[in-house]
Tab-separated table of N, CA and C in Angstrom:
chain	number	residue	atom	x	y	z
A	6	UNK	N	206.691	153.031	287.790
A	6	UNK	CA	205.029	152.595	287.381
A	6	UNK	C	204.633	153.979	287.302
A	7	UNK	N	203.147	154.414	286.800
A	7	UNK	CA	202.830	155.594	286.355
A	7	UNK	C	201.683	155.890	287.236
A	8	UNK	N	201.493	157.270	287.928
A	8	UNK	CA	200.996	157.458	288.797
A	8	UNK	C	199.479	157.724	288.390
A	9	UNK	N	199.042	157.697	286.950
A	9	UNK	CA	198.130	158.646	286.112
A	9	UNK	C	197.624	157.000	285.284
A	10	UNK	N	198.292	156.146	285.303
A	10	UNK	CA	198.165	154.874	284.343
A	10	UNK	C	196.635	154.440	284.480
A	11	UNK	N	195.792	154.119	285.674
A	11	UNK	CA	195.025	153.319	285.406
A	11	UNK	C	193.505	154.760	285.220
A	12	UNK	N	194.028	155.869	284.746
A	12	UNK	CA	192.761	156.714	284.333
A	12	UNK	C	192.293	156.312	282.812
A	13	UNK	N	190.998	156.182	283.087
A	13	UNK	CA	190.573	156.373	281.433
A	13	UNK	C	191.147	157.154	280.133
A	14	UNK	N	191.135	156.396	278.975
A	14	UNK	CA	192.053	157.316	278.324
A	14	UNK	C	191.096	158.567	277.628
A	15	UNK	N	190.279	158.503	277.691
A	15	UNK	CA	189.121	159.106	277.355
A	15	UNK	C	188.623	160.252	278.120
A	16	UNK	N	189.253	160.267	279.395
A	16	UNK	CA	188.715	161.282	280.690
A	16	UNK	C	188.983	162.571	280.274
A	17	UNK	N	190.083	162.826	279.476
A	17	UNK	CA	190.714	164.170	279.268
A	17	UNK	C	189.734	165.112	278.259
A	18	UNK	N	189.561	164.063	277.006
A	18	UNK	CA	188.415	164.610	276.261
A	18	UNK	C	186.694	164.765	276.670
A	19	UNK	N	186.200	164.515	277.789
A	19	UNK	CA	184.752	164.637	278.015
A	19	UNK	C	184.814	165.929	278.852
A	20	UNK	N	184.029	166.639	278.342
A	20	UNK	CA	183.765	167.824	278.918
A	20	UNK	C	183.085	167.832	280.381
A	21	UNK	N	183.096	168.683	281.225
A	21	UNK	CA	182.477	168.455	282.525
A	21	UNK	C	181.117	169.257	282.473
A	22	UNK	N	180.417	168.739	283.149
A	22	UNK	CA	178.434	169.250	282.445
A	22	UNK	C	178.629	169.863	283.962
A	23	UNK	N	178.072	171.361	283.553
A	23	UNK	CA	177.600	172.247	284.521
A	23	UNK	C	176.289	171.703	285.488
A	24	UNK	N	176.098	171.688	286.987
A	24	UNK	CA	174.945	171.116	287.320
A	24	UNK	C	173.616	171.869	286.966
A	25	UNK	N	173.460	172.840	286.410
A	25	UNK	CA	172.388	173.486	285.909
A	25	UNK	C	172.680	175.085	284.991
A	26	UNK	N	172.016	175.429	283.864
A	26	UNK	CA	172.098	176.561	283.609
A	26	UNK	C	171.515	177.359	284.248
A	27	UNK	N	171.544	178.839	283.911
A	27	UNK	CA	170.648	179.821	284.472
A	27	UNK	C	169.043	179.961	283.820
A	28	UNK	N	168.490	180.061	284.481
A	28	UNK	CA	166.985	180.410	284.134
A	28	UNK	C	166.521	181.699	284.217
A	29	UNK	N	164.952	181.801	283.871
A	29	UNK	CA	164.543	183.123	283.840
A	29	UNK	C	164.140	182.979	285.404
A	30	UNK	N	163.840	182.298	285.989
A	30	UNK	CA	163.705	182.243	287.641
A	30	UNK	C	165.109	182.718	288.483
A	31	UNK	N	166.031	182.671	287.838
A	31	UNK	CA	167.053	182.881	288.616
A	31	UNK	C	167.395	184.565	288.304
A	32	UNK	N	167.256	184.900	287.219
A	32	UNK	CA	166.983	186.477	286.820
A	32	UNK	C	165.969	187.218	287.597
A	33	UNK	N	164.936	186.551	287.815
A	33	UNK	CA	163.833	187.093	288.065
A	33	UNK	C	163.895	187.026	290.194
A	34	UNK	N	164.779	186.586	290.505
A	34	UNK	CA	165.023	186.209	292.080
A	34	UNK	C	165.941	187.370	292.389
A	35	UNK	N	167.036	187.706	291.559
A	35	UNK	CA	167.893	188.787	291.551
A	35	UNK	C	167.106	190.097	291.411
A	36	UNK	N	166.395	190.327	290.513
A	36	UNK	CA	165.871	191.622	290.304
A	36	UNK	C	164.468	191.759	291.418
A	37	UNK	N	164.129	190.939	291.751
A	37	UNK	CA	163.088	190.665	293.306
A	37	UNK	C	163.852	191.446	294.575
A	38	UNK	N	165.379	190.686	294.765
A	38	UNK	CA	166.197	191.182	295.779
A	38	UNK	C	166.603	192.281	295.387
A	39	UNK	N	166.745	193.214	294.467
A	39	UNK	CA	167.030	194.499	294.203
A	39	UNK	C	165.858	195.762	294.465
A	40	UNK	N	164.762	194.912	293.825
A	40	UNK	CA	163.515	195.625	294.040
A	40	UNK	C	163.063	195.895	295.359
A	41	UNK	N	163.196	195.182	296.374
A	41	UNK	CA	162.586	194.887	297.495
A	41	UNK	C	163.777	195.456	298.671
A	42	UNK	N	165.494	195.427	298.190
A	42	UNK	CA	165.908	196.131	299.166
A	42	UNK	C	166.849	197.075	299.060
A	43	UNK	N	167.428	197.884	299.951
A	43	UNK	CA	168.009	199.106	299.607
A	43	UNK	C	169.608	198.874	299.544
A	44	UNK	N	170.389	199.961	298.694
A	44	UNK	CA	171.807	199.501	298.980
A	44	UNK	C	172.348	198.267	298.517
A	45	UNK	N	171.818	197.640	297.600
A	45	UNK	CA	172.190	196.499	296.880
A	45	UNK	C	173.302	196.576	295.832
A	46	UNK	N	174.176	195.215	295.956
A	46	UNK	CA	175.362	195.578	295.045
A	46	UNK	C	175.506	194.100	294.331
A	47	UNK	N	176.057	193.965	293.286
A	47	UNK	CA	176.039	193.019	292.231
A	47	UNK	C	177.890	192.473	292.937
A	48	UNK	N	178.459	191.064	293.163
A	48	UNK	CA	179.403	190.717	292.849
A	48	UNK	C	179.404	189.297	292.125
A	49	UNK	N	180.404	189.517	291.039
A	49	UNK	CA	180.215	188.583	289.544
A	49	UNK	C	181.186	187.545	290.040
A	50	UNK	N	180.778	186.445	290.220
A	50	UNK	CA	181.359	184.894	290.304
A	50	UNK	C	181.755	184.143	288.750
A	51	UNK	N	183.095	184.048	288.327
A	51	UNK	CA	183.004	183.314	287.037
A	51	UNK	C	182.584	181.898	287.365
A	52	UNK	N	182.741	181.730	285.986
A	52	UNK	CA	182.161	180.052	285.877
A	52	UNK	C	182.946	179.089	285.945
A	53	UNK	N	182.379	178.235	286.817
A	53	UNK	CA	183.565	177.002	287.198
A	53	UNK	C	183.029	175.778	286.484
A	54	UNK	N	183.861	174.498	286.677
A	54	UNK	CA	183.593	173.204	286.224
A	54	UNK	C	182.521	173.116	286.731
A	55	UNK	N	181.712	173.226	287.913
A	55	UNK	CA	180.580	173.046	288.308
A	55	UNK	C	179.096	173.466	288.734
A	56	UNK	N	179.716	174.728	288.306
A	56	UNK	CA	178.289	176.204	288.371
A	56	UNK	C	178.427	177.158	287.119
A	57	UNK	N	177.362	177.260	286.326
A	57	UNK	CA	177.550	178.567	285.339
A	57	UNK	C	177.880	179.751	286.061
A	58	UNK	N	178.093	181.029	285.427
A	58	UNK	CA	178.572	182.361	286.127
A	58	UNK	C	177.307	182.710	286.945
A	59	UNK	N	177.566	183.221	288.224
A	59	UNK	CA	176.705	183.399	289.443
A	59	UNK	C	176.830	184.803	289.592
A	60	UNK	N	176.123	185.508	290.251
A	60	UNK	CA	175.868	187.184	291.109
A	60	UNK	C	175.631	186.713	292.106
A	61	UNK	N	176.295	187.335	293.283
A	61	UNK	CA	175.856	187.450	294.795
A	61	UNK	C	175.253	188.847	294.977
A	62	UNK	N	174.338	188.758	294.883
A	62	UNK	CA	173.589	190.264	295.361
A	62	UNK	C	173.752	190.412	297.115
A	63	UNK	N	174.203	191.433	297.359
A	63	UNK	CA	174.456	191.968	298.853
A	63	UNK	C	173.601	193.119	299.102
A	64	UNK	N	172.752	192.970	300.110
A	64	UNK	CA	172.102	194.221	300.644
A	64	UNK	C	172.827	195.301	301.521
A	65	UNK	N	172.366	196.272	302.018
A	65	UNK	CA	172.730	197.243	302.975
A	65	UNK	C	173.108	196.656	304.265
A	66	UNK	N	172.545	195.897	304.533
A	66	UNK	CA	172.498	194.830	305.784
A	66	UNK	C	173.406	193.661	305.880
A	67	UNK	N	173.787	193.567	304.661
A	67	UNK	CA	174.220	192.029	304.641
A	67	UNK	C	173.807	190.785	303.888
A	68	UNK	N	172.087	190.807	304.321
A	68	UNK	CA	171.858	190.041	303.791
A	68	UNK	C	171.819	189.653	302.175
A	69	UNK	N	172.052	188.410	301.789
A	69	UNK	CA	172.499	188.051	300.432
A	69	UNK	C	171.777	186.736	299.693
A	70	UNK	N	171.781	186.438	298.620
A	70	UNK	CA	171.329	185.582	297.488
A	70	UNK	C	172.352	185.631	296.558
A	71	UNK	N	172.733	184.222	296.158
A	71	UNK	CA	173.474	183.704	295.179
A	71	UNK	C	172.552	183.283	293.924
A	72	UNK	N	172.800	183.759	292.921
A	72	UNK	CA	171.941	183.129	291.492
A	72	UNK	C	172.871	183.264	290.455
A	73	UNK	N	172.571	182.109	289.519
A	73	UNK	CA	173.162	181.785	288.067
A	73	UNK	C	172.635	183.068	287.539
A	74	UNK	N	173.382	183.862	286.410
A	74	UNK	CA	173.145	184.531	285.313
A	74	UNK	C	173.136	184.143	284.022
A	75	UNK	N	174.062	183.017	284.153
A	75	UNK	CA	174.518	182.478	282.418
A	75	UNK	C	175.979	183.074	281.625
A	76	UNK	N	175.828	184.429	281.921
A	76	UNK	CA	177.188	185.021	281.249
A	76	UNK	C	177.501	186.472	281.946
A	77	UNK	N	178.358	186.998	282.064
A	77	UNK	CA	178.510	188.053	282.719
A	77	UNK	C	178.110	189.521	282.171
A	78	UNK	N	177.644	189.107	280.646
A	78	UNK	CA	176.532	190.258	280.169
A	78	UNK	C	175.463	190.376	280.730
A	79	UNK	N	175.170	189.011	280.887
A	79	UNK	CA	173.566	188.989	281.550
A	79	UNK	C	173.701	189.779	282.762
A	80	UNK	N	174.448	189.434	283.482
A	80	UNK	CA	174.521	189.956	285.078
A	80	UNK	C	174.776	191.625	284.752
A	81	UNK	N	175.841	192.066	283.815
A	81	UNK	CA	175.699	193.656	283.724
A	81	UNK	C	174.585	194.232	283.135
A	82	UNK	N	173.487	193.518	282.228
A	82	UNK	CA	172.484	194.106	281.999
A	82	UNK	C	171.486	194.135	283.049
A	83	UNK	N	171.240	193.625	283.908
A	83	UNK	CA	170.257	193.576	285.150
A	83	UNK	C	170.944	194.655	286.133
A	84	UNK	N	172.609	194.752	286.418
A	84	UNK	CA	172.957	195.763	287.028
A	84	UNK	C	172.579	196.960	286.697
A	85	UNK	N	172.647	197.239	285.294
A	85	UNK	CA	172.500	198.451	284.543
A	85	UNK	C	170.817	198.917	284.395
A	86	UNK	N	170.419	197.910	284.285
A	86	UNK	CA	168.794	197.947	284.341
A	86	UNK	C	168.270	198.809	285.813
A	87	UNK	N	168.768	198.206	287.044
A	87	UNK	CA	168.435	198.417	288.377
A	87	UNK	C	169.473	199.427	288.898
A	88	UNK	N	170.480	200.016	288.118
A	88	UNK	CA	171.744	200.718	288.672
A	88	UNK	C	172.279	200.488	289.539
A	89	UNK	N	172.735	199.296	289.874
A	89	UNK	CA	173.779	198.817	290.974
A	89	UNK	C	174.913	198.133	290.631
A	90	UNK	N	175.541	198.574	291.433
A	90	UNK	CA	177.118	198.675	291.214
A	90	UNK	C	177.453	197.040	291.039
A	91	UNK	N	178.305	196.597	290.042
A	91	UNK	CA	178.591	195.202	289.630
A	91	UNK	C	180.421	195.060	289.939
A	92	UNK	N	180.515	194.377	290.819
A	92	UNK	CA	181.880	194.239	291.253
A	92	UNK	C	182.592	192.819	290.561
A	93	UNK	N	183.700	192.394	290.683
A	93	UNK	CA	184.002	191.148	290.329
A	93	UNK	C	184.749	190.753	291.627
A	94	UNK	N	184.072	189.855	292.086
A	94	UNK	CA	184.517	188.922	293.563
A	94	UNK	C	185.530	188.507	293.809
A	95	UNK	N	186.283	188.132	292.686
A	95	UNK	CA	188.019	187.454	292.638
A	95	UNK	C	188.562	188.676	292.900
A	96	UNK	N	188.583	189.882	292.245
A	96	UNK	CA	189.280	191.025	292.325
A	96	UNK	C	188.828	192.016	293.529
A	97	UNK	N	188.045	192.062	294.342
A	97	UNK	CA	187.430	192.991	295.164
A	97	UNK	C	187.096	192.104	297.018
A	98	UNK	N	187.068	190.848	296.401
A	98	UNK	CA	186.537	189.730	297.617
A	98	UNK	C	184.864	190.421	297.960
A	99	UNK	N	184.370	190.023	298.872
A	99	UNK	CA	183.151	190.338	299.586
A	99	UNK	C	183.127	191.073	300.596
A	100	UNK	N	182.036	192.045	301.116
A	100	UNK	CA	182.005	193.157	302.113
A	100	UNK	C	181.659	192.246	303.368
A	101	UNK	N	182.455	192.729	304.335
A	101	UNK	CA	182.467	192.093	305.842
A	101	UNK	C	181.216	191.976	306.136
A	102	UNK	N	180.200	192.761	305.886
A	102	UNK	CA	178.555	192.650	306.359
A	102	UNK	C	178.223	191.566	306.069
A	103	UNK	N	178.371	191.107	304.507
A	103	UNK	CA	177.992	189.807	304.259
A	103	UNK	C	178.496	188.374	305.281
A	104	UNK	N	179.299	188.757	305.482
A	104	UNK	CA	180.101	187.542	306.625
A	104	UNK	C	179.072	187.598	307.895
A	105	UNK	N	179.231	189.010	308.628
A	105	UNK	CA	178.305	188.973	309.397
A	105	UNK	C	177.073	188.658	309.556
A	106	UNK	N	176.135	189.149	308.461
A	106	UNK	CA	174.849	188.394	308.345
A	106	UNK	C	174.812	187.150	308.202
A	107	UNK	N	175.434	186.389	307.670
A	107	UNK	CA	175.780	184.978	307.475
A	107	UNK	C	176.102	184.270	308.692
A	108	UNK	N	176.491	184.764	309.621
A	108	UNK	CA	177.023	184.483	311.215
A	108	UNK	C	175.915	184.733	311.879
A	109	UNK	N	174.919	185.622	311.629
A	109	UNK	CA	173.717	185.792	312.499
A	109	UNK	C	172.594	184.799	312.036
A	110	UNK	N	172.854	184.203	310.694
A	110	UNK	CA	171.360	183.773	309.916
A	110	UNK	C	171.790	182.080	309.666
A	111	UNK	N	172.318	181.745	310.435
A	111	UNK	CA	173.049	180.338	309.747
A	111	UNK	C	171.995	179.462	309.287
A	112	UNK	N	170.602	179.602	309.459
A	112	UNK	CA	169.645	178.614	309.003
A	112	UNK	C	169.333	179.120	307.752
A	113	UNK	N	169.538	180.242	307.145
A	113	UNK	CA	168.973	180.962	306.022
A	113	UNK	C	170.539	179.906	304.791
A	114	UNK	N	171.628	179.929	304.790
A	114	UNK	CA	172.709	179.286	304.266
A	114	UNK	C	173.386	178.367	304.576
A	115	UNK	N	172.648	177.326	305.386
A	115	UNK	CA	173.179	176.363	305.961
A	115	UNK	C	173.809	175.532	304.562
A	116	UNK	N	174.863	174.445	304.704
A	116	UNK	CA	174.873	173.585	303.661
A	116	UNK	C	174.660	171.812	304.042
């Protein structure tokens, strides 16, 4: 008996559709966050099967937002434009101040 014999034959060929792609509003939200807060850093998150490339912008106090950028190149362009450091989240992880802020403000990022 095969474990996967009931799976549809065409399932492997069907690409996964992202929930949505980055928009100008996403990029504008990142720029507004940078302009209205100090000490902002960007953490790049790679594209997954469910979500386009995203950036987490984290301010000096730990407040953060996550927005789609479409490509790592677009994230880099915004970071250069605003002189914001850009890190790869998979390599560096996220700063502790982000977790502290999230615990103090559960209403902002409840799922």
